[in-house]
PDB file of C-alpha atoms in Angstrom:
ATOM      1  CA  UNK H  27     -38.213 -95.443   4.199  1.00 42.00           C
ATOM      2  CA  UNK H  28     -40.228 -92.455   4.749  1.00 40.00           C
ATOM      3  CA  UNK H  29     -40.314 -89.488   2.557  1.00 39.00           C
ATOM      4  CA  UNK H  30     -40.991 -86.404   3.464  1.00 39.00           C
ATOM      5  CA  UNK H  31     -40.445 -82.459   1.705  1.00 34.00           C
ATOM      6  CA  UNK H  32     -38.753 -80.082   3.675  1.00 36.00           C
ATOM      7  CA  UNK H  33     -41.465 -77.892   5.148  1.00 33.00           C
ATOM      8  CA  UNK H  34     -43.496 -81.003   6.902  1.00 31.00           C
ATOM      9  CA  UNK H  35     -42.087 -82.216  10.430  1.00 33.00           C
ATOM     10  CA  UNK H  36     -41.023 -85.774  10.938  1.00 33.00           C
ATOM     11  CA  UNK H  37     -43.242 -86.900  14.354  1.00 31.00           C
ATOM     12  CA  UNK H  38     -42.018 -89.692  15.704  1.00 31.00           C
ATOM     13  CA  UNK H  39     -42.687 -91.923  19.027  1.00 34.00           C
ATOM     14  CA  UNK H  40     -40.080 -92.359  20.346  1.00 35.00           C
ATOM     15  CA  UNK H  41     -39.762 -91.204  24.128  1.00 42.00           C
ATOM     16  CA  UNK H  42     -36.054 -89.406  23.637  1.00 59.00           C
ATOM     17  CA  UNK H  43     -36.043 -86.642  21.567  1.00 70.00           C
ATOM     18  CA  UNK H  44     -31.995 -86.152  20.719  1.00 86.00           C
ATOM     19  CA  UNK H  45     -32.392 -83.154  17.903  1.00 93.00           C
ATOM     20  CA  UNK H  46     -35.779 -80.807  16.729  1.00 93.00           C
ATOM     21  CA  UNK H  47     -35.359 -78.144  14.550  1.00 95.00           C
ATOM     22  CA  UNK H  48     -38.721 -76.393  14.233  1.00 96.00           C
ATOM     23  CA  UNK H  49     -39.110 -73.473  11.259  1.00 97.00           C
ATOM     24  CA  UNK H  50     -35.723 -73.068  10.654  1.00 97.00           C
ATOM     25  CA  UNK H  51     -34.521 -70.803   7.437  1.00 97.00           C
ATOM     26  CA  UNK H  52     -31.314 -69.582   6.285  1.00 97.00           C
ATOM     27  CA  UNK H  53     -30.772 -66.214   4.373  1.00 96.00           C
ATOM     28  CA  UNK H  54     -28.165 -64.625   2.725  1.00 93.00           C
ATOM     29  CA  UNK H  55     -28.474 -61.052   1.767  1.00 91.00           C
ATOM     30  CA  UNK H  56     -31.698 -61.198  -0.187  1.00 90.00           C
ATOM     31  CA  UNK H  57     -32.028 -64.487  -1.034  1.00 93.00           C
ATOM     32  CA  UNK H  58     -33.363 -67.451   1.406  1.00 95.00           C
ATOM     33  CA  UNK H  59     -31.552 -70.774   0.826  1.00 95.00           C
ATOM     34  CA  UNK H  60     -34.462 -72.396   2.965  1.00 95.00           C
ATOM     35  CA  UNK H  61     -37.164 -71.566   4.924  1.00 95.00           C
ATOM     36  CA  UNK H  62     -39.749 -73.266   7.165  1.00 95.00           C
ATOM     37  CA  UNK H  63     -37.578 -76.756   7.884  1.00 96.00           C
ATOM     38  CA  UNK H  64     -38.968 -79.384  10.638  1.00 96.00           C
ATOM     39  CA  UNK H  65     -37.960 -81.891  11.899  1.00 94.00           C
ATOM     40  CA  UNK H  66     -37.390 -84.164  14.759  1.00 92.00           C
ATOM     41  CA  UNK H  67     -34.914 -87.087  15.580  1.00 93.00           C
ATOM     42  CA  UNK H  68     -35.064 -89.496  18.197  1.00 91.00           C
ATOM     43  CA  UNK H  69     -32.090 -92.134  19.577  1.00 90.00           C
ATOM     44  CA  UNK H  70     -32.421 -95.207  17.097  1.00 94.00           C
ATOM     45  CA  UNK H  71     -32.968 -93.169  13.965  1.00 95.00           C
ATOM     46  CA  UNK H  72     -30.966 -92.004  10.717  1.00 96.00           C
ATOM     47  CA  UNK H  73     -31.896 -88.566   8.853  1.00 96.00           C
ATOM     48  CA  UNK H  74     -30.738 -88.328   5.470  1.00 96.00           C
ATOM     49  CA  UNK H  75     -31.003 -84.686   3.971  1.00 97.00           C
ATOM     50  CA  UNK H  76     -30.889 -85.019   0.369  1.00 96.00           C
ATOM     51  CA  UNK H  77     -31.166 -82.520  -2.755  1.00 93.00           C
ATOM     52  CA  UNK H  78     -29.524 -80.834  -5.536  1.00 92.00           C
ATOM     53  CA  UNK H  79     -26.106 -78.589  -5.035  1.00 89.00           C
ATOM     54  CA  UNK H  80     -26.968 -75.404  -3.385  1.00 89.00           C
ATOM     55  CA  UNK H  81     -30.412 -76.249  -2.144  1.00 92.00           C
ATOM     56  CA  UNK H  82     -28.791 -75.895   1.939  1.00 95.00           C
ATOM     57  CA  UNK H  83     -28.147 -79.212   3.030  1.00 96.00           C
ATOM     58  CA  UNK H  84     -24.622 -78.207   4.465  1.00 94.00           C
ATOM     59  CA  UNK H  85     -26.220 -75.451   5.682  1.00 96.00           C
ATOM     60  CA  UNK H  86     -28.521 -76.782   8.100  1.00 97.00           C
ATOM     61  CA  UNK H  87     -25.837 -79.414   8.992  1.00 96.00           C
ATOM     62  CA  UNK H  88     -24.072 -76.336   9.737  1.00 95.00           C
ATOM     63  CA  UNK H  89     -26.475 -74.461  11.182  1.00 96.00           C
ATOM     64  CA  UNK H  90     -27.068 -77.972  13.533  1.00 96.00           C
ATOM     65  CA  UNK H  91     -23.208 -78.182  14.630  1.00 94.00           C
ATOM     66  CA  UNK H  92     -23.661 -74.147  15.602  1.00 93.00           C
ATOM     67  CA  UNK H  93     -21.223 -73.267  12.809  1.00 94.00           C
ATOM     68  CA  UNK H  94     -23.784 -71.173  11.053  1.00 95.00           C
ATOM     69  CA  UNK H  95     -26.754 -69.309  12.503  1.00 96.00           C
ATOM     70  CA  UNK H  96     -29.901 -69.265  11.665  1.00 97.00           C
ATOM     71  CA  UNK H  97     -32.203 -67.007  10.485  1.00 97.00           C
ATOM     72  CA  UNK H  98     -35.240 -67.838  11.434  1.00 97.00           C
ATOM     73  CA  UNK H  99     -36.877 -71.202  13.456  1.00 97.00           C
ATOM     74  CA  UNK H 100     -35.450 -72.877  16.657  1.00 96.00           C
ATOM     75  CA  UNK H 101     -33.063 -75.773  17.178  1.00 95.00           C
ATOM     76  CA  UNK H 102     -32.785 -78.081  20.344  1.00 92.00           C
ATOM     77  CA  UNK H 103     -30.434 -80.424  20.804  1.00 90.00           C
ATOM     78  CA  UNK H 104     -30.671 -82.632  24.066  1.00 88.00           C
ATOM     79  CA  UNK H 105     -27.895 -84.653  23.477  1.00 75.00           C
ATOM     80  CA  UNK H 106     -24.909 -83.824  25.560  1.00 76.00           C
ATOM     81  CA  UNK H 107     -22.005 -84.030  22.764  1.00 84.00           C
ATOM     82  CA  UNK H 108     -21.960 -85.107  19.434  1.00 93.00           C
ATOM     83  CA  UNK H 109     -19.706 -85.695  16.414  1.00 95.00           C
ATOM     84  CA  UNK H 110     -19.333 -83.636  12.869  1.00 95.00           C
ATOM     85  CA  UNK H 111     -17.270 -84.763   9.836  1.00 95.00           C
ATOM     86  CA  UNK H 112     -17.619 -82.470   6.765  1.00 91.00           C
ATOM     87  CA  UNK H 113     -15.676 -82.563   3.121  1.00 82.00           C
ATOM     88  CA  UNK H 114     -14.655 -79.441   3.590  1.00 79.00           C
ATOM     89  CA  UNK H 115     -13.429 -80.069   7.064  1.00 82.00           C
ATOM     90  CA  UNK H 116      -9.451 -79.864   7.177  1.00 89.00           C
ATOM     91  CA  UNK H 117      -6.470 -81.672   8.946  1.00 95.00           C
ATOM     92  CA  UNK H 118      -3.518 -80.845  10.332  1.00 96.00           C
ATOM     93  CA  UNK H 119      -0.772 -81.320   8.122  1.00 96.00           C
ATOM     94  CA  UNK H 120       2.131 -82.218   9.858  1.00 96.00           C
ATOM     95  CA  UNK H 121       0.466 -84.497  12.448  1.00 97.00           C
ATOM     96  CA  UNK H 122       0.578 -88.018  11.949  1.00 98.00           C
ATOM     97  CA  UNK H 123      -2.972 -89.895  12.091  1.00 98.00           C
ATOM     98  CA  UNK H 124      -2.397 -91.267  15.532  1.00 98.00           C
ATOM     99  CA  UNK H 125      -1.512 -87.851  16.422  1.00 98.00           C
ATOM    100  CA  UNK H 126      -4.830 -86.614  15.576  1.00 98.00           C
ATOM    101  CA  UNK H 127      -6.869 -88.588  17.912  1.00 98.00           C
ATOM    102  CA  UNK H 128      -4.826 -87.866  20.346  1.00 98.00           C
ATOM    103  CA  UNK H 129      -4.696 -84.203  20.179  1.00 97.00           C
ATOM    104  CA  UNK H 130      -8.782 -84.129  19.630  1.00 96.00           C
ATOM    105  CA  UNK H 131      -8.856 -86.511  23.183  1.00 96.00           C
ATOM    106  CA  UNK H 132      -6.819 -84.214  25.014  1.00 96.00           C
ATOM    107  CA  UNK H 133      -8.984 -80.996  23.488  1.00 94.00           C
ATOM    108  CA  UNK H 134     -12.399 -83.084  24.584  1.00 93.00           C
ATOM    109  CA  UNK H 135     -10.853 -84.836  27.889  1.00 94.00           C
ATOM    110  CA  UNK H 136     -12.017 -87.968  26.851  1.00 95.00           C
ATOM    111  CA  UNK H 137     -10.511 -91.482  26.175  1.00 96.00           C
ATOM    112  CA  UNK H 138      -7.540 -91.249  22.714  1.00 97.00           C
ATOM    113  CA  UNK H 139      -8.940 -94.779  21.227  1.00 97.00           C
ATOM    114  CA  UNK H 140      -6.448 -94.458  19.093  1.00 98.00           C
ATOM    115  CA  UNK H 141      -6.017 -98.072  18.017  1.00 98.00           C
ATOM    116  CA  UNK H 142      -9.647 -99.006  18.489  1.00 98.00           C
ATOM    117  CA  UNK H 143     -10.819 -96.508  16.155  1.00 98.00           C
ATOM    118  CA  UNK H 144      -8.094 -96.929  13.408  1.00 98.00           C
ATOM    119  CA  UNK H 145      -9.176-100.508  13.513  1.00 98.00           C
ATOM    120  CA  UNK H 146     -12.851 -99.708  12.816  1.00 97.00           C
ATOM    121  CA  UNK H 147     -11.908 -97.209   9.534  1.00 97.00           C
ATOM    122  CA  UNK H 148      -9.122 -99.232   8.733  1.00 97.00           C
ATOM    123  CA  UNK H 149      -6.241 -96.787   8.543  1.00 98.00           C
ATOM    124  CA  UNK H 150      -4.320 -98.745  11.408  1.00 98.00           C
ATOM    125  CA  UNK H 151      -1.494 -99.104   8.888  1.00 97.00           C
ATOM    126  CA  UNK H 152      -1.412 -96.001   8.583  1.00 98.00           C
ATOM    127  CA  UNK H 153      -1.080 -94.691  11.864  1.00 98.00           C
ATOM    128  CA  UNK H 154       2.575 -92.861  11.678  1.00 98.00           C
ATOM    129  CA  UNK H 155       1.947 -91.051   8.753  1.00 98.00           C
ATOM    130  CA  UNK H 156       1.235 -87.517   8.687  1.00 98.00           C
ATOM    131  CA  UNK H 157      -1.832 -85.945   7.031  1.00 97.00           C
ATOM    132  CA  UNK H 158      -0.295 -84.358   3.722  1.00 96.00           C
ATOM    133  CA  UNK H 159       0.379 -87.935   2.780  1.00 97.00           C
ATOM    134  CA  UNK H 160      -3.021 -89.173   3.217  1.00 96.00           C
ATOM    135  CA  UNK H 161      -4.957 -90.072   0.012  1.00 95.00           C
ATOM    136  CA  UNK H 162      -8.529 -88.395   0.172  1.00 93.00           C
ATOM    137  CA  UNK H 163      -9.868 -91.186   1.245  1.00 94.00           C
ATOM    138  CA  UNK H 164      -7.778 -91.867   3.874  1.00 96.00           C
ATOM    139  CA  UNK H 165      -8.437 -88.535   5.269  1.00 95.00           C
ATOM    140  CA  UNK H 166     -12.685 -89.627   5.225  1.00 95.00           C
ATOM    141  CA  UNK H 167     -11.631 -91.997   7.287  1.00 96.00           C
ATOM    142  CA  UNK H 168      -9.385 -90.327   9.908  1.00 97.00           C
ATOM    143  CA  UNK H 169     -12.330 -87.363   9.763  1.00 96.00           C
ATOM    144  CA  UNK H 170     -14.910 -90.570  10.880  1.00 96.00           C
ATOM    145  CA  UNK H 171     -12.623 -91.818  13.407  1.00 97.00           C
ATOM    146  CA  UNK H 172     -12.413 -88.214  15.036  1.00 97.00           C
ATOM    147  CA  UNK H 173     -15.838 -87.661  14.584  1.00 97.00           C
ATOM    148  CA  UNK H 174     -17.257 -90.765  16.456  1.00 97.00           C
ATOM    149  CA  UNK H 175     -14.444 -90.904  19.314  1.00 97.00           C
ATOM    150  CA  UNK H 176     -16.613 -89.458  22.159  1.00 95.00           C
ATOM    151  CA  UNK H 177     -19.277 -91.904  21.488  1.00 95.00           C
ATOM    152  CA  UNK H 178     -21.696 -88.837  20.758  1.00 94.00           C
ATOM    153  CA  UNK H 179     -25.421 -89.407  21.133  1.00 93.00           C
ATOM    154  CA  UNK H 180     -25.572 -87.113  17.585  1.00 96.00           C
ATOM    155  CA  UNK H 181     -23.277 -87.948  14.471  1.00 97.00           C
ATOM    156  CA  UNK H 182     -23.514 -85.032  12.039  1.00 97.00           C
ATOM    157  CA  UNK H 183     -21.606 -86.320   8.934  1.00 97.00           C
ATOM    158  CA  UNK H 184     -21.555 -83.638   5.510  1.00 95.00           C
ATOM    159  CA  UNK H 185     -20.938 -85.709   2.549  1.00 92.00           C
ATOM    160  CA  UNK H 186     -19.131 -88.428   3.995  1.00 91.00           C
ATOM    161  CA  UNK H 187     -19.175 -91.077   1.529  1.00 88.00           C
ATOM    162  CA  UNK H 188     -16.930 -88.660  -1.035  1.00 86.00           C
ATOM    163  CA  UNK H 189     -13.958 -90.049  -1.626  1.00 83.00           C
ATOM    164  CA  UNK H 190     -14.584 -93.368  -0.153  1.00 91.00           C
ATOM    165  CA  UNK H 191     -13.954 -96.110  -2.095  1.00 92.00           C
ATOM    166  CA  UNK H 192     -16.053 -99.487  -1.788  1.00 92.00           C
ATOM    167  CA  UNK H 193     -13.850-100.726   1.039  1.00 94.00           C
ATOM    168  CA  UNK H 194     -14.699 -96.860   2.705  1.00 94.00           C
ATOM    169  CA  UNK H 195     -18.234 -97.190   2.429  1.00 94.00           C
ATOM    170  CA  UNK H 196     -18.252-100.185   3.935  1.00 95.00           C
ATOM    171  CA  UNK H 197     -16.567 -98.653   6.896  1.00 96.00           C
ATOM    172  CA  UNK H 198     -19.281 -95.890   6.703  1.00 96.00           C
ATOM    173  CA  UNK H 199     -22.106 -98.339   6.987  1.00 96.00           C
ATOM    174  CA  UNK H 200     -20.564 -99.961   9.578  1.00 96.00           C
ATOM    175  CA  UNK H 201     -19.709 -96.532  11.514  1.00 96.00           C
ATOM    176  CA  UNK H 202     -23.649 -95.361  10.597  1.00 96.00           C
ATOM    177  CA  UNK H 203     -24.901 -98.531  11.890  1.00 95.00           C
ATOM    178  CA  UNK H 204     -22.996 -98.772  15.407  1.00 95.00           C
ATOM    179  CA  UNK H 205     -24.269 -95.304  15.577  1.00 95.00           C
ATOM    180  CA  UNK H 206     -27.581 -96.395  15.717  1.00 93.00           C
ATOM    181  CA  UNK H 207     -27.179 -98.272  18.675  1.00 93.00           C
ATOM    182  CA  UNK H 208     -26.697 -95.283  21.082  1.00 89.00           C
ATOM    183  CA  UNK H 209     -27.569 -92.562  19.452  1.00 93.00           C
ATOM    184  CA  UNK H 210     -28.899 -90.899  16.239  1.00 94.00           C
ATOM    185  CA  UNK H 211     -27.057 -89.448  13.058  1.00 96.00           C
ATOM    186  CA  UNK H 212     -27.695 -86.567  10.248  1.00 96.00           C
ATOM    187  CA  UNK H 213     -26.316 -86.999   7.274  1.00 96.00           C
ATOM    188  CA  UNK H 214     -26.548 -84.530   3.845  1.00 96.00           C
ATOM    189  CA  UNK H 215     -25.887 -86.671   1.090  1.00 94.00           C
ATOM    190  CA  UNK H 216     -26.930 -87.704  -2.641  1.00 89.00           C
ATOM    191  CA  UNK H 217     -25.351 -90.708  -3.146  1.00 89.00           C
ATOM    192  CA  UNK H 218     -28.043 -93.595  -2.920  1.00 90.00           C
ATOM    193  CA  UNK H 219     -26.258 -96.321  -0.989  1.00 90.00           C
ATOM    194  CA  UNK H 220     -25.833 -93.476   1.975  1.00 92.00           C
ATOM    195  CA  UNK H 221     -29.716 -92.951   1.715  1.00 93.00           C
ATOM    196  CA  UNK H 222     -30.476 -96.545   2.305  1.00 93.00           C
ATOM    197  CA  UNK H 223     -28.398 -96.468   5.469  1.00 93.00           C
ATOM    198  CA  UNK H 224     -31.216 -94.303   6.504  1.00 95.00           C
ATOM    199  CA  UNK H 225     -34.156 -94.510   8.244  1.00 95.00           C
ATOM    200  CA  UNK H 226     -35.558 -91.060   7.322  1.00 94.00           C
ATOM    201  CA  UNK H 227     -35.349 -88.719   4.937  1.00 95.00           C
ATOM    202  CA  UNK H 228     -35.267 -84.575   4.482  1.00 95.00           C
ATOM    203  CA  UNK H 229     -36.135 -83.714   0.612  1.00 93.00           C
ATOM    204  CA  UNK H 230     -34.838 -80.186  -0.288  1.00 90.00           C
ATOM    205  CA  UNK H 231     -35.668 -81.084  -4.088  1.00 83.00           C
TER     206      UNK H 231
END
C-alpha cells in the first residue's frame, strides 16, 4: 500500500479522474485543522484517511460531501452522484428499515432495492422494524445500504466500521470491494482491517 503525509499529492495513471482535492485547508477561528491537502482518486481505487482524533479527517470527508466548506484549496469531483455514510449521521426514528430505502429512492428518483440491498448488509430480517429499535450496528448497516443504493461512482464512508461487529465488517469489505468495481471510495478511519481494504492512504499523523 502506498503511504503518503498529507501535504504530498497522490498522482496516479489512471485515465478517469473521479475526485482531486488540490491545497485544501480547513480553519476555525484561529486555528487551522489542516492545510495544504492533495490528492487525487481515480475509478478502481480506495483512499483511506487515517490519523489521531481531531487531526480533520471528518472534516475533509465533510468538506468532500459539500457539508463543510473549505477554507482554502479546490475540490473537483467528476463523478455524477455519490454515496456518504457517517457515525454521526442519524435515522429516522419511526420509519421502519424498508421504509428508509424507500423514502431515500423516492428523494433521489432512483430504483428502492430494498430487498437487494438488505440482502447485501444483512438486515433483511429486519426489514419491518423501525429505527429506535435498531442495535448500533444494525443502524451501520442500514446507513451502508442507503449510502450505496444509487450505485455512486464515489462512496464517502466516516468511520464506518464502528459498531460493526465481525459479521458487519465483513459486510463492509464486501460493500468496499463491489465498490471498487465501478467506482472509487474515501474512507476516514483508524481501525487497521479498514486500512487494508485500501489501496491508498492519506496520513494526517
Amino acid at each position: 500500500m502506498q503511504h503518503l503525509c498529507q501535504a504530498l499529492a497522490l498522482s496516479f495513471t489512471y485515465t478517469l479522474c473521479v475526485l482531486r482535492g488540490e491545497n485544501l485547508g480547513k480553519r476555525f477561528t484561529d486555528r487551522w485543522i489542516f492545510r495544504r491537502v492533495s490528492f487525487e482518486l481515480a475509478a478502481g481505487q480506495i483512499l483511506a484517511v487515517i490519523g489521531p482524533n481531531g487531526c480533520g479527517k471528518s472534516t475533509l470527508l465533510g468538506i468532500v460531501a459539500g457539508l463543510i466548506p473549505s477554507t482554502e484549496g479546490t475540490l473537483r469531483m467528476d463523478a455524477t452522484a455519490f454515496g456518504y455514510a457517517a457515525l454521526a449521521g442519524e435515522l429516522y426514528a419511526d420509519l421502519t428499515v424498508a421504509e428508509h430505502l424507500e423514502f431515500t429512492a423516492d428523494m433521489r428518483c432512483c430504483e428502492a432495492r430494498t430487498d437487494e440491498l438488505l440482502a447485501l448488509v444483512g438486515l433483511s430480517p429486519a426489514k419491518s422494524a423501525p429505527a429506535r429499535t435498531l442495535s448500533s450496528g444494525m443502524r451501520a448497516r442500514l446507513k451502508l445500504a442507503i449510502a450505496v443504493q444509487e450505485r455512486p461512482p464515489l462512496l464517502i464512508l466516516d468511520e464506518p466500521g464502528a459498531g460493526l461487529d465481525r459479521q458487519g465488517c465483513a459486510v463492509l469489505a464486501d460493500v468496499i470491494d463491489r465498490q471498487r468495481g465501478h467506482g472509487t471510495a474515501l474512507l476516514a478511519t483508524n481501525y487497521p482491517e479498514e486500512m487494508k481494504l485500501a489501496t491508498h492512504e492519506l496520513d494526517f499523523n
